[in-house]
PDB file of C-alpha atoms in Angstrom:
ATOM      1  CA  UNK A   1      12.002  -1.056  17.491  1.00 72.00           C
ATOM      2  CA  UNK A   2      14.261  -1.121  20.497  1.00 79.00           C
ATOM      3  CA  UNK A   3      13.827  -4.453  22.014  1.00 83.00           C
ATOM      4  CA  UNK A   4      15.184  -4.201  25.735  1.00 86.00           C
ATOM      5  CA  UNK A   5      13.260  -6.813  27.925  1.00 90.00           C
ATOM      6  CA  UNK A   6      12.636 -10.668  27.754  1.00 91.00           C
ATOM      7  CA  UNK A   7       8.753  -9.137  27.314  1.00 92.00           C
ATOM      8  CA  UNK A   8       9.353  -6.964  24.473  1.00 93.00           C
ATOM      9  CA  UNK A   9      10.859  -9.928  22.702  1.00 93.00           C
ATOM     10  CA  UNK A  10       7.851 -12.233  23.394  1.00 95.00           C
ATOM     11  CA  UNK A  11       5.580  -9.296  22.550  1.00 95.00           C
ATOM     12  CA  UNK A  12       7.010  -9.051  19.132  1.00 94.00           C
ATOM     13  CA  UNK A  13       7.063 -12.563  18.502  1.00 95.00           C
ATOM     14  CA  UNK A  14       3.341 -12.843  19.495  1.00 96.00           C
ATOM     15  CA  UNK A  15       2.500 -10.045  17.339  1.00 95.00           C
ATOM     16  CA  UNK A  16       4.203 -11.528  14.187  1.00 95.00           C
ATOM     17  CA  UNK A  17       2.787 -14.652  14.993  1.00 95.00           C
ATOM     18  CA  UNK A  18      -0.645 -13.452  14.785  1.00 96.00           C
ATOM     19  CA  UNK A  19       0.169 -11.805  11.543  1.00 95.00           C
ATOM     20  CA  UNK A  20       1.240 -14.790  10.131  1.00 95.00           C
ATOM     21  CA  UNK A  21      -2.118 -16.215  11.330  1.00 96.00           C
ATOM     22  CA  UNK A  22      -0.085 -19.115  12.969  1.00 96.00           C
ATOM     23  CA  UNK A  23      -0.899 -20.619  16.405  1.00 96.00           C
ATOM     24  CA  UNK A  24       1.116 -21.546  18.894  1.00 96.00           C
ATOM     25  CA  UNK A  25       1.133 -25.123  18.208  1.00 97.00           C
ATOM     26  CA  UNK A  26       1.995 -24.458  14.364  1.00 96.00           C
ATOM     27  CA  UNK A  27       5.068 -22.099  15.579  1.00 96.00           C
ATOM     28  CA  UNK A  28       6.132 -24.434  17.955  1.00 96.00           C
ATOM     29  CA  UNK A  29       6.082 -27.387  15.397  1.00 96.00           C
ATOM     30  CA  UNK A  30       8.271 -24.852  12.779  1.00 95.00           C
ATOM     31  CA  UNK A  31      10.985 -23.999  15.313  1.00 96.00           C
ATOM     32  CA  UNK A  32      11.299 -27.424  16.915  1.00 96.00           C
ATOM     33  CA  UNK A  33       9.980 -26.419  20.479  1.00 96.00           C
ATOM     34  CA  UNK A  34       6.968 -27.287  22.344  1.00 96.00           C
ATOM     35  CA  UNK A  35       3.523 -24.904  22.574  1.00 97.00           C
ATOM     36  CA  UNK A  36       4.431 -24.577  26.375  1.00 97.00           C
ATOM     37  CA  UNK A  37       8.028 -22.943  25.398  1.00 97.00           C
ATOM     38  CA  UNK A  38       6.315 -20.336  23.005  1.00 97.00           C
ATOM     39  CA  UNK A  39       3.668 -19.461  26.015  1.00 97.00           C
ATOM     40  CA  UNK A  40       6.559 -18.735  28.118  1.00 97.00           C
ATOM     41  CA  UNK A  41       8.439 -16.701  25.505  1.00 96.00           C
ATOM     42  CA  UNK A  42       5.514 -14.814  24.459  1.00 96.00           C
ATOM     43  CA  UNK A  43       4.781 -13.919  28.126  1.00 96.00           C
ATOM     44  CA  UNK A  44       8.225 -12.713  28.731  1.00 94.00           C
ATOM     45  CA  UNK A  45       9.934 -15.715  30.895  1.00 94.00           C
ATOM     46  CA  UNK A  46      13.514 -14.751  31.586  1.00 90.00           C
ATOM     47  CA  UNK A  47      15.161 -17.981  31.963  1.00 94.00           C
ATOM     48  CA  UNK A  48      14.716 -19.180  27.937  1.00 93.00           C
ATOM     49  CA  UNK A  49      17.704 -20.734  25.800  1.00 93.00           C
ATOM     50  CA  UNK A  50      18.966 -17.784  23.761  1.00 92.00           C
ATOM     51  CA  UNK A  51      19.708 -20.191  20.970  1.00 94.00           C
ATOM     52  CA  UNK A  52      15.594 -21.200  21.096  1.00 95.00           C
ATOM     53  CA  UNK A  53      14.721 -17.928  21.054  1.00 94.00           C
ATOM     54  CA  UNK A  54      16.805 -17.159  18.194  1.00 94.00           C
ATOM     55  CA  UNK A  55      15.332 -20.565  16.080  1.00 95.00           C
ATOM     56  CA  UNK A  56      11.471 -18.754  16.911  1.00 95.00           C
ATOM     57  CA  UNK A  57      12.505 -15.296  15.468  1.00 95.00           C
ATOM     58  CA  UNK A  58      14.030 -16.704  12.558  1.00 94.00           C
ATOM     59  CA  UNK A  59      10.935 -19.086  12.176  1.00 96.00           C
ATOM     60  CA  UNK A  60       8.719 -16.013  12.231  1.00 96.00           C
ATOM     61  CA  UNK A  61      11.049 -14.399   9.685  1.00 94.00           C
ATOM     62  CA  UNK A  62      12.428 -11.443  12.462  1.00 93.00           C
ATOM     63  CA  UNK A  63      15.971 -10.134  11.947  1.00 90.00           C
ATOM     64  CA  UNK A  64      17.688  -8.810  14.843  1.00 88.00           C
ATOM     65  CA  UNK A  65      20.262  -6.160  14.187  1.00 85.00           C
ATOM     66  CA  UNK A  66      22.634  -4.851  16.731  1.00 86.00           C
ATOM     67  CA  UNK A  67      23.619  -1.373  16.622  1.00 85.00           C
ATOM     68  CA  UNK A  68      25.944   0.910  18.435  1.00 88.00           C
ATOM     69  CA  UNK A  69      25.301   4.508  20.154  1.00 87.00           C
ATOM     70  CA  UNK A  70      27.821   5.775  17.373  1.00 89.00           C
ATOM     71  CA  UNK A  71      26.579   3.911  14.284  1.00 86.00           C
ATOM     72  CA  UNK A  72      22.883   5.076  15.675  1.00 83.00           C
ATOM     73  CA  UNK A  73      24.004   8.663  15.971  1.00 84.00           C
ATOM     74  CA  UNK A  74      25.743   8.484  12.450  1.00 84.00           C
ATOM     75  CA  UNK A  75      22.448   6.696  11.091  1.00 79.00           C
ATOM     76  CA  UNK A  76      20.540   9.685  12.232  1.00 78.00           C
ATOM     77  CA  UNK A  77      22.688  12.250  11.049  1.00 78.00           C
ATOM     78  CA  UNK A  78      23.039  10.816   7.739  1.00 76.00           C
ATOM     79  CA  UNK A  79      19.032  10.214   7.468  1.00 71.00           C
ATOM     80  CA  UNK A  80      17.772  12.315   4.865  1.00 74.00           C
ATOM     81  CA  UNK A  81      14.227  13.986   6.071  1.00 74.00           C
ATOM     82  CA  UNK A  82      11.374  14.791   3.938  1.00 77.00           C
ATOM     83  CA  UNK A  83       9.566  17.450   5.314  1.00 80.00           C
ATOM     84  CA  UNK A  84       5.587  16.664   5.223  1.00 81.00           C
ATOM     85  CA  UNK A  85       3.397  18.886   2.666  1.00 81.00           C
ATOM     86  CA  UNK A  86      -0.216  18.981   3.563  1.00 80.00           C
ATOM     87  CA  UNK A  87      -2.427  18.973   0.700  1.00 77.00           C
ATOM     88  CA  UNK A  88      -5.953  20.473   1.017  1.00 77.00           C
ATOM     89  CA  UNK A  89      -8.530  17.591   0.778  1.00 78.00           C
ATOM     90  CA  UNK A  90     -11.210  18.011  -2.191  1.00 75.00           C
ATOM     91  CA  UNK A  91     -14.937  17.050  -1.488  1.00 75.00           C
ATOM     92  CA  UNK A  92     -16.336  15.290  -4.377  1.00 73.00           C
ATOM     93  CA  UNK A  93     -19.096  13.856  -2.187  1.00 76.00           C
ATOM     94  CA  UNK A  94     -21.821  16.539  -3.416  1.00 77.00           C
ATOM     95  CA  UNK A  95     -20.994  16.065  -7.277  1.00 75.00           C
ATOM     96  CA  UNK A  96     -23.808  14.744  -9.370  1.00 78.00           C
ATOM     97  CA  UNK A  97     -21.700  12.292 -11.374  1.00 74.00           C
ATOM     98  CA  UNK A  98     -24.825  11.060 -13.349  1.00 79.00           C
ATOM     99  CA  UNK A  99     -25.606  14.858 -14.473  1.00 79.00           C
ATOM    100  CA  UNK A 100     -22.167  14.829 -15.617  1.00 75.00           C
ATOM    101  CA  UNK A 101     -22.226  11.592 -17.498  1.00 79.00           C
ATOM    102  CA  UNK A 102     -25.413  12.767 -19.130  1.00 80.00           C
ATOM    103  CA  UNK A 103     -23.769  15.991 -20.400  1.00 78.00           C
ATOM    104  CA  UNK A 104     -20.922  14.426 -21.639  1.00 77.00           C
ATOM    105  CA  UNK A 105     -22.814  12.022 -23.540  1.00 80.00           C
ATOM    106  CA  UNK A 106     -24.956  14.782 -25.094  1.00 79.00           C
ATOM    107  CA  UNK A 107     -21.513  16.755 -25.845  1.00 79.00           C
ATOM    108  CA  UNK A 108     -20.412  13.662 -28.027  1.00 77.00           C
ATOM    109  CA  UNK A 109     -23.991  13.293 -29.717  1.00 75.00           C
ATOM    110  CA  UNK A 110     -23.626  16.937 -30.404  1.00 77.00           C
ATOM    111  CA  UNK A 111     -20.226  16.800 -31.993  1.00 77.00           C
ATOM    112  CA  UNK A 112     -21.306  13.519 -34.194  1.00 78.00           C
ATOM    113  CA  UNK A 113     -23.819  16.143 -35.149  1.00 78.00           C
ATOM    114  CA  UNK A 114     -21.516  18.732 -36.206  1.00 75.00           C
ATOM    115  CA  UNK A 115     -19.131  16.276 -37.922  1.00 76.00           C
ATOM    116  CA  UNK A 116     -22.332  15.180 -39.837  1.00 78.00           C
ATOM    117  CA  UNK A 117     -23.498  18.280 -40.661  1.00 75.00           C
ATOM    118  CA  UNK A 118     -19.983  19.369 -41.841  1.00 74.00           C
ATOM    119  CA  UNK A 119     -19.879  16.266 -44.136  1.00 76.00           C
ATOM    120  CA  UNK A 120     -23.363  16.902 -45.610  1.00 78.00           C
ATOM    121  CA  UNK A 121     -22.552  20.591 -46.750  1.00 75.00           C
ATOM    122  CA  UNK A 122     -19.245  19.520 -48.517  1.00 72.00           C
ATOM    123  CA  UNK A 123     -20.924  16.201 -49.822  1.00 70.00           C
ATOM    124  CA  UNK A 124     -17.961  14.188 -48.408  1.00 60.00           C
ATOM    125  CA  UNK A 125     -19.049  10.400 -48.669  1.00 57.00           C
ATOM    126  CA  UNK A 126     -16.513   7.437 -48.450  1.00 51.00           C
ATOM    127  CA  UNK A 127     -13.386   9.478 -47.999  1.00 54.00           C
ATOM    128  CA  UNK A 128     -14.236  11.773 -51.340  1.00 51.00           C
ATOM    129  CA  UNK A 129     -14.231  15.145 -50.916  1.00 50.00           C
ATOM    130  CA  UNK A 130     -15.540  18.429 -52.805  1.00 51.00           C
ATOM    131  CA  UNK A 131     -12.689  20.971 -53.417  1.00 49.00           C
ATOM    132  CA  UNK A 132     -13.989  23.888 -51.540  1.00 49.00           C
ATOM    133  CA  UNK A 133     -11.909  25.996 -49.578  1.00 49.00           C
ATOM    134  CA  UNK A 134     -12.816  26.803 -45.818  1.00 51.00           C
ATOM    135  CA  UNK A 135     -13.821  30.603 -47.210  1.00 52.00           C
ATOM    136  CA  UNK A 136     -16.404  28.592 -49.047  1.00 49.00           C
ATOM    137  CA  UNK A 137     -18.030  27.366 -45.886  1.00 47.00           C
TER     138      UNK A 137
END
C-alpha cells in the first residue's frame, strides 16, 4: 500500500490496531505515548514526531519499506504473473446423500454375501481351501 499523507499512516495504524483488538489506550501504553496522541495520529495530524510515529508502527508490527521508482519498475518487470483460470463450479446441492449412503451400505452387504457364497461353495473355512480350480466353479 502506498502511504502518501499523514491520514494514510493514521488509517493504516487504526485498521491494524482494530485487527489486533487493541484499544487506543492499550496501544498508547504499548508504545509509550498518550491516548490523546494515538487519537491525533489516527486522525492524520501532521505535526507529530516521526520518532513516535515509528514507535507506534513498531508496536503494531507494521514494517515500512522504501522503494525508488527504478526499484519499483524492476520489481514489476520481474514479477511472475500467473493467469487466472476459471474452473466451473459443480452444484452438489441437489444430491441425495442419504440415498447414496444407503446404496453404498447395500453394495457392501451384497459384496459380503458374494464372498460368503463363494466360501460356502468352495468349503473355505478358517483359511483352509478345497483344491478346486477356477474352472470347477
